Amino acid sequence: MKQRSWIAVGLLSLAALLTLAPFVWLFCASLKTNEHFFGSTLLPLREQGLGIDWSKLSFENYRRLFQELDFARALANSVFLSSVTGLLATFCCAAGGYALARFHFRGRGLVTACVLGAMLVPAPLLLAPGYQLLHSIGLLDSLAGLVIPAIAPAFGIFLFRQASLSSVPVELLEAARIDGCSEFRTFTIVALPLIRPMIGTFLMMTFLGVWNNFITPQVVLQSPERFPLSVAVAQFRGVYYQDYGLQMAGTVIGVIPVLILFLALQREFVSGLTSGALKG
Amino acid sequence: MMGPAASSRLAPWLFLSPFLVIFVVFTLYPLARSVVLATHQTFGPEHEQYVGARNFAAMIADPLFWTALRNTFVFALASVFIQLPISLGLALLIERRGTPARPLWRILLFSPALVGVVFAAMIFGIILEKRTGLLNVMLHNLTAGAWNLDFAWTQQYVMSALIVASHWMFVGFNMIYFVAALQNVRRDLAEAAVIDGAGSIDRFRHVTLPAIRPVAGFVVLTSIIGSFQLFELPYLMLNQTAGPDNRGLTIVMYLYQVGFEVGDLGYASAIGWGLAVVLVVCTVVQRLLARREEAAV
């Protein structure tokens, strides 16, 4: 039995090593300029003696990103898009999901069917007609054209409906109404605190989804000054094709901040991710 | 002033209004529009010409569409039959009794799921490259120079390269679902099975598997749906091309090329419907299989 435990830990360690290797490689690669890029797998070693040749490492790639290539703009766009979309979508989905779970009204079955149906529509199918629609209402190549269609995803309505069904007791809502609370106050003061865990989870899921989204901004945006990080970094693959260090530094900026943010908040995030599978 | 009865009749509609507006404008209308578009040939967003069912006829006869479908299908098979067993295996290793530091393993193996596909494609595009690639350099050193492979750019390795990169991203992600499902395994049953002298394979088949079956079905379905929407990974790893001999062409990449590089939104919509049909068929087949298995248990 003891011996088997060691095998398990050994296999897990191997998996962890394979998982972490690309992160370590990425960070090392971002510190190397092109002339030293091919010289070493991870960090450049000294030609004589042992140890790392620090003189071949620098933050030059990062300096070029921010001073020559206006990468701060892309970073700001990503922060703006992710947080604004995240906040609006969380509020709209919480309100909608709560209404679907806790109000009896004519048409509720139809709306629920719409929510479930919309979740089945594959996103790429809407790419071409969505592009044409944004073109005809003048939202192409604008940040609003990215935010507005994303503020009330059916998936979010569904998650908040499930959360409200399981954690907002009807009696509490009745009590608030008898005390004279308006429906809006009942929602914000009674229901919202009860579904707080789902609010945290969904906010993070949306933030991360928008931050990492590529195909939508790639299709909707044309002006480089509006590009989020994902699209800006992908440009390097074409324009600065030979400049590996620069590509990797841009990728570090796209990866590390969210990684730190989400590892800090991982408990809520991971438990919420699986709630769709277990309760749905 | 509205009476309380009127306000509570209106309230749900007000709460749902953002969803309803967005749903009608950005889902329902484009969905209907894509039916219309699929019967037109377009040149950019403004000029279109009615062609009837010719887009669909062209699609059936289009060798690139079938190449894309085949590649995507191979990728989906790998996701279900290679990736998910690895995810389940890791989940079992973490959750088995006597494994130390469970939360640490979970979050460590999960962490690549936080990396966007674009960024992972950037990393693996270079890792799998011939001159600089981490993998190639290691192979080169291990085999004393006998092996020197250009993974992402050699015909027969393109799909393997994509699968390796996608495994790095999603093995840990799917593992989390299995970890959650394993919490449903009843300890008392597992212990009773041990007392009855059941081996670990029997215990897995008769105690663990029934408990995780619903979640496994969900994970299989989401993996298939996700696989069929593969785009960014090959598109960026292969430097915005479909790779040598179109070995990295996927359905959504083909849709993107047709719609936004060629500018024919009509044919792109027809391809979108082709994708939707494939996904519906997969979903129905998975449901039927799951139901038959449930009946068999």
XYZ file of C-alpha atoms in Angstrom:
577
model
C 0.000 0.000 0.000
C 2.797 2.421 0.936
C 4.660 1.621 -2.241
C 1.580 2.369 -4.371
C 1.293 5.789 -2.782
C 4.789 6.573 -3.967
C 3.885 5.541 -7.502
C 0.836 7.836 -7.372
C 2.906 10.765 -6.141
C 5.524 9.997 -8.799
C 2.952 10.053 -11.613
C 1.405 13.262 -10.281
C 4.851 14.846 -10.086
C 5.507 13.921 -13.694
C 2.171 15.482 -14.715
C 2.980 18.602 -12.687
C 6.398 18.850 -14.336
C 4.872 18.637 -17.824
C 2.279 21.223 -16.780
C 4.785 23.706 -15.409
C 7.547 23.291 -18.016
C 5.887 25.517 -20.660
C 5.349 28.280 -18.061
C 9.005 28.208 -17.011
C 10.174 28.027 -20.616
C 7.889 30.941 -21.539
C 9.219 33.179 -18.794
C 12.868 32.361 -19.596
C 12.259 32.897 -23.309
C 10.753 36.332 -22.701
C 14.028 37.508 -21.125
C 16.156 36.500 -24.098
C 16.724 38.748 -27.068
C 16.738 37.200 -30.492
C 20.501 36.820 -30.822
C 20.606 34.596 -27.724
C 17.251 32.922 -28.298
C 18.563 29.800 -30.001
C 21.596 29.452 -27.746
C 19.873 27.692 -24.874
C 16.740 25.791 -24.032
C 15.939 27.595 -20.801
C 18.515 30.080 -19.539
C 21.870 30.785 -21.193
C 24.804 29.167 -19.384
C 28.253 30.617 -18.965
C 30.780 29.548 -21.524
C 33.366 28.917 -18.818
C 32.550 27.456 -15.457
C 29.095 26.820 -14.110
C 26.062 29.021 -13.609
C 23.806 31.276 -15.587
C 25.125 33.963 -17.863
C 23.041 36.869 -16.578
C 24.517 39.271 -19.108
C 22.509 37.582 -21.872
C 19.214 38.176 -20.059
C 17.348 41.446 -20.008
C 13.968 43.120 -19.899
C 14.662 44.564 -23.348
C 11.645 42.784 -24.894
C 9.330 44.283 -22.283
C 10.856 47.726 -22.764
C 10.225 47.497 -26.513
C 6.636 46.322 -25.950
C 5.731 49.322 -23.865
C 7.965 52.023 -25.315
C 7.990 51.186 -29.008
C 4.820 49.208 -29.625
C 2.179 50.896 -27.426
C 1.401 47.632 -25.680
C 0.020 49.533 -22.660
C -2.921 50.470 -24.876
C -3.744 46.831 -25.589
C -3.414 46.020 -21.892
C -5.797 48.865 -21.011
C -8.269 47.690 -23.680
C -8.223 44.180 -22.258
C -8.724 45.390 -18.688
C -11.565 47.650 -19.809
C -13.346 45.044 -21.943
C -13.012 42.249 -19.384
C -14.107 44.231 -16.348
C -16.961 46.181 -17.972
C -18.365 43.098 -19.712
C -17.884 41.053 -16.537
C -19.742 43.529 -14.309
C -22.625 44.183 -16.724
C -23.084 40.513 -17.582
C -23.039 39.514 -13.921
C -25.710 42.062 -13.030
C -27.972 41.300 -16.013
C -27.663 37.530 -15.587
C -28.233 37.669 -11.823
C -31.413 39.724 -12.315
C -32.674 37.557 -15.176
C -31.883 34.247 -13.531
C -33.510 35.388 -10.279
C -36.672 36.467 -12.115
C -36.868 33.157 -13.930
C -36.469 31.193 -10.714
C -38.580 33.175 -8.276
C -41.488 34.806 -10.171
C -44.586 33.120 -11.545
C -45.634 34.869 -14.717
C -47.207 34.018 -18.011
C -44.498 33.239 -20.557
C -41.984 31.918 -18.060
C -41.879 28.538 -19.778
C -41.223 30.191 -23.123
C -38.408 32.371 -21.748
C -36.807 29.349 -20.070
C -36.990 27.495 -23.379
C -35.280 30.469 -25.070
C -32.476 30.362 -22.482
C -31.908 26.636 -22.959
C -32.217 26.931 -26.731
C -29.726 29.810 -26.937
C -27.178 27.720 -25.030
C -27.349 25.121 -27.808
C -26.580 27.548 -30.643
C -22.912 27.105 -31.631
C -21.187 30.494 -31.454
C -19.363 30.195 -34.827
C -22.747 29.955 -36.588
C -23.525 33.527 -35.504
C -20.138 34.895 -36.604
C -21.054 35.838 -40.178
C -24.581 37.214 -39.548
C -23.367 38.886 -36.339
C -20.630 40.649 -38.277
C -23.164 41.849 -40.846
C -25.509 43.047 -38.081
C -22.757 45.026 -36.308
C -21.840 46.517 -39.673
C -25.409 47.651 -40.368
C -25.946 49.241 -36.932
C -22.550 50.952 -37.006
C -20.945 49.061 -34.130
C -18.213 47.412 -36.176
C -14.703 48.355 -35.051
C -15.892 49.691 -31.687
C -15.480 48.416 -28.142
C -19.264 48.782 -27.696
C -19.714 46.244 -30.487
C -17.847 43.748 -28.317
C -19.450 44.623 -24.971
C -23.160 45.012 -25.826
C -23.779 41.567 -27.391
C -22.035 39.967 -24.397
C -23.923 41.575 -21.483
C -26.611 38.878 -21.036
C -25.399 35.426 -22.096
C -28.006 32.641 -21.802
C -25.454 30.479 -20.013
C -25.269 33.059 -17.199
C -29.063 33.345 -16.905
C -29.158 29.570 -16.522
C -26.442 29.497 -13.829
C -28.148 32.239 -11.794
C -31.526 30.553 -12.206
C -30.052 27.393 -10.677
C -28.337 29.395 -7.905
C -31.567 31.244 -7.062
C -33.607 28.037 -7.028
C -31.224 26.418 -4.562
C -30.352 29.320 -2.256
C -33.073 32.011 -2.270
C -36.018 30.899 -0.080
C -39.438 32.141 -1.224
C -40.497 32.910 2.396
C -37.722 35.486 2.754
C -38.876 37.287 -0.393
C -42.494 37.293 0.830
C -41.390 38.734 4.155
C -39.506 41.533 2.415
C -42.548 42.354 0.244
C -44.861 42.436 3.245
C -42.436 44.848 4.880
C -43.002 47.127 1.888
C -39.805 46.550 -0.083
C -40.059 47.269 -3.798
C -39.219 44.382 -6.122
C -35.874 45.973 -6.989
C -34.961 46.394 -3.329
C -36.049 42.839 -2.571
C -33.705 41.669 -5.306
C -30.700 43.765 -4.273
C -31.057 43.462 -0.491
C -32.434 39.943 -0.028
C -31.581 37.868 -3.115
C -28.162 39.190 -4.180
C -26.386 38.447 -0.878
C -27.773 34.895 -0.960
C -26.360 34.169 -4.421
C -23.024 35.851 -3.676
C -20.890 32.746 -4.381
C -22.292 32.495 -7.899
C -21.695 36.232 -8.403
C -17.995 35.768 -7.632
C -17.689 32.718 -9.845
C -19.553 34.163 -12.789
C -17.701 37.482 -12.624
C -14.403 35.612 -12.816
C -15.567 33.288 -15.587
C -16.740 36.207 -17.705
C -13.627 38.274 -17.025
C -11.387 35.382 -18.019
C -13.513 34.504 -21.046
C -13.354 38.034 -22.431
C -9.642 38.404 -21.619
C -8.825 35.219 -23.523
C -11.323 35.669 -26.366
C -9.697 36.020 -29.746
C -12.088 35.274 -32.587
C -14.726 37.910 -31.719
C -12.373 40.909 -31.360
C -10.390 39.637 -34.373
C -13.554 39.765 -36.491
C -15.153 42.901 -35.013
C -12.142 45.214 -34.659
C -10.022 46.722 -37.393
C -8.150 49.607 -35.754
C -4.967 48.471 -33.989
C -5.486 51.039 -31.206
C -8.629 49.163 -30.109
C -7.077 45.674 -30.068
C -7.114 43.776 -26.770
C -4.030 41.783 -25.722
C -5.138 38.554 -27.402
C -5.378 40.151 -30.840
C -2.319 42.393 -30.318
C -0.138 39.426 -29.338
C -1.414 37.357 -32.257
C -0.324 40.159 -34.609
C 3.284 39.543 -33.570
C 3.063 36.086 -35.026
C 2.607 37.679 -38.434
C 4.472 40.980 -38.317
C 7.338 40.174 -35.961
C 7.474 36.568 -37.013
C 11.188 36.184 -36.385
C 11.147 38.055 -33.091
C 10.562 35.186 -30.681
C 11.566 36.984 -27.496
C 9.110 39.803 -28.207
C 6.289 37.334 -28.868
C 7.007 35.559 -25.609
C 7.161 38.784 -23.589
C 3.750 39.764 -24.984
C 2.427 36.343 -24.070
C 3.755 36.678 -20.504
C 1.751 39.912 -20.152
C -1.339 38.090 -21.414
C -0.900 35.126 -19.095
C 0.739 36.046 -15.799
C -1.637 38.728 -14.368
C -4.763 36.564 -14.776
C -2.878 33.541 -13.523
C -1.953 35.326 -10.292
C -5.405 36.874 -9.882
C -7.193 33.559 -10.358
C -4.845 31.439 -8.316
C -5.546 33.845 -5.451
C -9.311 33.431 -5.904
C -9.267 29.825 -7.104
C -11.473 28.286 -4.442
C -14.620 30.093 -5.563
C -13.756 29.836 -9.231
C -13.171 26.096 -9.342
C -16.201 25.211 -7.228
C -18.408 27.362 -9.436
C -17.056 25.863 -12.663
C -18.228 22.421 -11.722
C -21.602 23.510 -10.358
C -22.982 23.588 -13.907
C -22.101 19.925 -14.367
C -23.279 18.700 -10.983
C -26.518 20.606 -10.585
C -27.405 21.064 -14.245
C -47.890 55.198 -8.692
C -48.257 51.585 -9.648
C -50.045 49.234 -7.306
C -48.037 46.359 -5.837
C -49.865 43.833 -8.010
C -48.980 45.652 -11.217
C -45.373 46.148 -10.138
C -44.886 42.482 -9.328
C -46.417 41.551 -12.670
C -43.998 43.873 -14.449
C -40.961 43.136 -12.286
C -39.893 39.804 -13.844
C -40.047 41.314 -17.312
C -37.931 44.263 -16.196
C -35.386 41.923 -14.609
C -35.315 39.831 -17.775
C -35.343 42.751 -20.200
C -31.545 42.886 -20.843
C -31.525 39.197 -21.680
C -34.622 39.403 -23.859
C -33.332 42.384 -25.853
C -29.861 40.874 -26.338
C -31.353 37.465 -27.138
C -33.681 38.812 -29.814
C -31.148 41.204 -31.359
C -27.899 39.226 -31.105
C -29.039 35.583 -31.125
C -32.489 35.149 -32.634
C -32.135 37.688 -35.436
C -28.617 36.555 -36.525
C -29.806 32.958 -36.346
C -32.677 33.703 -38.736
C -30.361 35.852 -40.823
C -27.848 33.007 -41.129
C -30.551 30.907 -42.800
C -31.079 33.680 -45.337
C -27.336 34.271 -45.744
C -26.715 30.578 -46.373
C -28.757 30.848 -49.545
C -26.787 33.854 -50.807
C -23.341 34.517 -52.119
C -21.921 37.697 -50.582
C -19.034 39.984 -51.370
C -18.236 41.738 -48.127
C -21.061 42.695 -45.763
C -23.146 44.704 -48.262
C -23.404 42.926 -51.609
C -25.278 39.672 -51.871
C -26.856 37.547 -54.532
C -29.419 34.773 -54.154
C -28.017 31.359 -55.059
C -30.577 29.019 -53.504
C -29.169 25.757 -52.223
C -25.979 26.121 -54.253
C -23.870 26.929 -51.182
C -24.838 23.619 -49.630
C -24.246 21.753 -52.882
C -20.837 23.421 -53.141
C -20.072 22.462 -49.557
C -20.859 18.779 -50.157
C -18.582 18.820 -53.196
C -15.854 20.925 -51.522
C -12.777 18.781 -50.716
C -11.548 21.455 -48.259
C -14.766 21.174 -46.241
C -14.273 17.411 -45.929
C -10.598 17.883 -45.029
C -11.659 20.323 -42.318
C -14.348 17.947 -41.088
C -11.946 15.001 -41.012
C -9.230 16.951 -39.144
C -11.746 18.250 -36.612
C -13.143 14.771 -36.142
C -9.684 13.293 -35.481
C -9.048 16.062 -32.960
C -12.381 15.370 -31.211
C -11.628 11.635 -31.062
C -8.271 12.356 -29.434
C -9.959 14.651 -26.905
C -12.462 12.006 -25.888
C -10.324 8.868 -26.041
C -6.872 10.122 -25.002
C -7.409 13.334 -23.085
C -10.398 12.372 -20.929
C -8.885 9.070 -19.719
C -5.752 10.994 -18.674
C -7.952 13.541 -16.878
C -9.846 10.777 -15.085
C -6.616 8.947 -14.211
C -5.119 12.072 -12.658
C -8.335 12.761 -10.742
C -8.266 9.208 -9.354
C -4.603 9.588 -8.353
C -5.320 12.844 -6.533
C -8.443 11.591 -4.779
C -7.089 8.184 -3.753
C -6.503 7.709 -0.074
C -3.018 8.566 1.093
C -2.208 11.199 -1.529
C -0.703 14.193 0.266
C -1.421 17.869 -0.554
C -4.549 17.295 -2.675
C -5.493 20.985 -3.167
C -1.975 21.725 -4.391
C -2.042 19.030 -7.098
C -5.510 20.128 -8.183
C -4.631 23.760 -8.697
C -1.236 22.983 -10.208
C -2.650 20.711 -12.870
C -5.625 23.024 -13.442
C -3.535 26.168 -13.982
C -3.094 25.907 -17.811
C -6.894 26.161 -18.161
C -6.538 29.825 -17.175
C -4.263 30.499 -20.136
C -6.133 31.708 -23.192
C -5.989 29.538 -26.285
C -4.281 32.401 -28.143
C -1.479 32.562 -25.609
C -1.092 28.785 -25.470
C -0.876 28.763 -29.259
C 1.914 31.384 -29.068
C 3.834 29.256 -26.560
C 3.431 25.954 -28.376
C 3.980 27.521 -31.787
C 7.539 28.178 -30.676
C 7.997 25.171 -28.373
C 7.191 22.821 -31.249
C 9.243 24.699 -33.807
C 12.287 23.166 -35.397
C 15.132 25.504 -34.487
C 14.132 26.707 -31.037
C 11.599 24.135 -29.956
C 11.948 22.871 -26.429
C 10.714 19.457 -27.516
C 12.965 19.231 -30.521
C 16.057 20.362 -28.638
C 15.397 17.702 -26.012
C 14.900 14.984 -28.620
C 17.965 16.201 -30.466
C 20.083 15.942 -27.325
C 18.634 12.612 -26.210
C 19.176 10.958 -29.576
C 22.541 12.635 -30.149
C 21.244 14.467 -33.182
C 19.573 11.534 -34.897
C 16.143 13.103 -34.504
C 15.541 16.630 -35.617
C 11.876 17.233 -36.204
C 9.827 20.211 -37.191
C 6.684 19.220 -35.339
C 4.242 21.916 -36.271
C 5.368 22.111 -39.901
C 5.742 18.488 -41.005
C 2.613 17.025 -42.579
C 2.282 13.924 -40.472
C 2.975 15.706 -37.169
C 0.626 18.695 -37.465
C -2.344 17.013 -35.807
C -0.151 15.468 -33.093
C 1.295 18.894 -32.342
C -2.217 20.350 -31.989
C -3.262 17.464 -29.763
C -0.204 17.852 -27.510
C -0.908 21.572 -27.068
C -4.609 21.027 -26.402
C -3.819 18.319 -23.864
C -1.605 20.727 -21.972
C -4.512 23.193 -21.810
C -7.470 20.928 -21.098
C -6.311 17.793 -19.247
C -6.357 19.661 -15.934
C -9.572 21.489 -16.776
C -11.508 18.270 -17.339
C -9.755 16.680 -14.388
C -11.487 19.200 -12.101
C -14.894 17.884 -13.223
C -13.858 14.323 -12.430
C -12.452 15.421 -9.061
C -15.827 16.998 -8.269
C -17.648 13.877 -9.447
C -15.468 11.622 -7.304
C -16.820 13.401 -4.222
C -20.099 11.590 -5.000
C -18.534 8.164 -4.577
C -19.970 6.628 -1.443
C -17.230 5.801 1.058
C -19.332 3.107 2.741
C -19.818 1.271 -0.568
C -16.123 1.510 -1.399
C -15.199 0.171 2.044
C -17.776 -2.624 1.831
C -16.304 -3.620 -1.529
C -12.822 -3.815 0.003
C -14.135 -6.004 2.835
C -15.827 -8.239 0.264
C -12.432 -8.684 -1.342
C -13.088 -6.689 -4.510
C -9.936 -5.746 -6.417
C -9.303 -2.151 -7.448
C -10.571 -2.773 -10.999
C -13.832 -4.262 -9.714
C -14.217 -1.409 -7.275
C -13.718 1.101 -10.087
C -16.297 -0.621 -12.306
C -19.003 -1.209 -9.745
C -18.613 1.600 -7.232
C -16.731 4.523 -8.779
C -17.966 4.421 -12.368
C -21.713 4.483 -11.607
C -21.180 7.463 -9.288
C -19.288 9.553 -11.857
C -21.280 8.499 -14.926
C -23.535 11.615 -15.189
C -20.579 13.992 -14.946
C -18.572 11.850 -17.367
C -21.390 12.180 -19.900
C -21.380 15.953 -19.464
C -17.596 16.160 -19.874
C -17.634 13.973 -22.996
C -20.295 16.174 -24.568
C -18.569 19.485 -23.730
C -15.268 18.069 -25.015
C -16.856 17.130 -28.331
C -18.583 20.501 -28.674
C -15.372 22.340 -27.739
C -13.289 20.238 -30.130
C -15.572 20.972 -33.049
C -15.134 24.694 -32.413
C -11.340 24.514 -32.511
C -9.911 27.554 -34.265
C -7.327 29.716 -32.501
C -4.904 26.927 -31.699
C -4.143 25.772 -35.259
C -4.702 29.253 -36.713
C -1.942 30.803 -34.606
C 0.359 27.805 -34.170
C 0.482 27.487 -37.940
C 1.061 31.215 -38.384
C -2.424 32.039 -39.712
C -2.421 29.251 -42.291
C -3.956 25.793 -42.392
C -0.502 24.189 -42.228
C 1.187 21.926 -44.775
C -1.352 20.169 -47.019
C -4.174 21.743 -44.935
C -3.451 19.240 -42.170
C -4.368 21.848 -39.541
C -7.559 23.092 -41.218
C -10.587 22.888 -38.903
C -14.250 23.622 -39.617
C -14.295 26.961 -37.803
C -10.961 27.952 -39.391
C -12.438 27.224 -42.807
C -15.551 29.227 -41.886
C -13.292 32.120 -40.832
C -11.193 31.952 -44.000
C -14.244 31.855 -46.268
C -16.197 34.538 -44.417
C -13.520 36.990 -43.403
C -10.517 36.420 -45.654
C -12.410 35.672 -48.884
C -15.429 37.760 -47.810
C -18.238 35.316 -48.630
C -20.447 35.487 -45.538
C -23.044 33.367 -47.355
C -20.850 30.332 -47.831
C -19.482 30.867 -44.306
C -23.056 30.656 -42.963
C -23.646 27.436 -44.905
C -20.503 26.001 -43.263
C -21.834 27.227 -39.910
C -25.012 25.218 -40.491
C -22.917 22.222 -41.459
C -21.171 22.552 -38.088
C -24.503 22.920 -36.262
C -25.829 19.729 -37.874
C -22.694 17.798 -36.872
C -23.027 19.052 -33.279
C -26.719 18.151 -33.070
C -25.956 14.639 -34.341
C -23.138 14.253 -31.758
C -25.404 15.468 -28.958
C -28.237 13.123 -29.915
C -25.890 10.129 -30.235
C -24.289 10.894 -26.857
C -27.725 11.236 -25.194
C -28.926 7.969 -26.696
C -25.783 6.103 -25.644
C -26.012 7.557 -22.137
C -29.657 6.552 -21.858
C -28.941 3.020 -23.056
C -26.124 2.681 -20.536
C -28.327 3.967 -17.739
C -30.943 1.401 -18.709
C -28.305 -1.344 -18.750
C -27.038 -0.577 -15.230
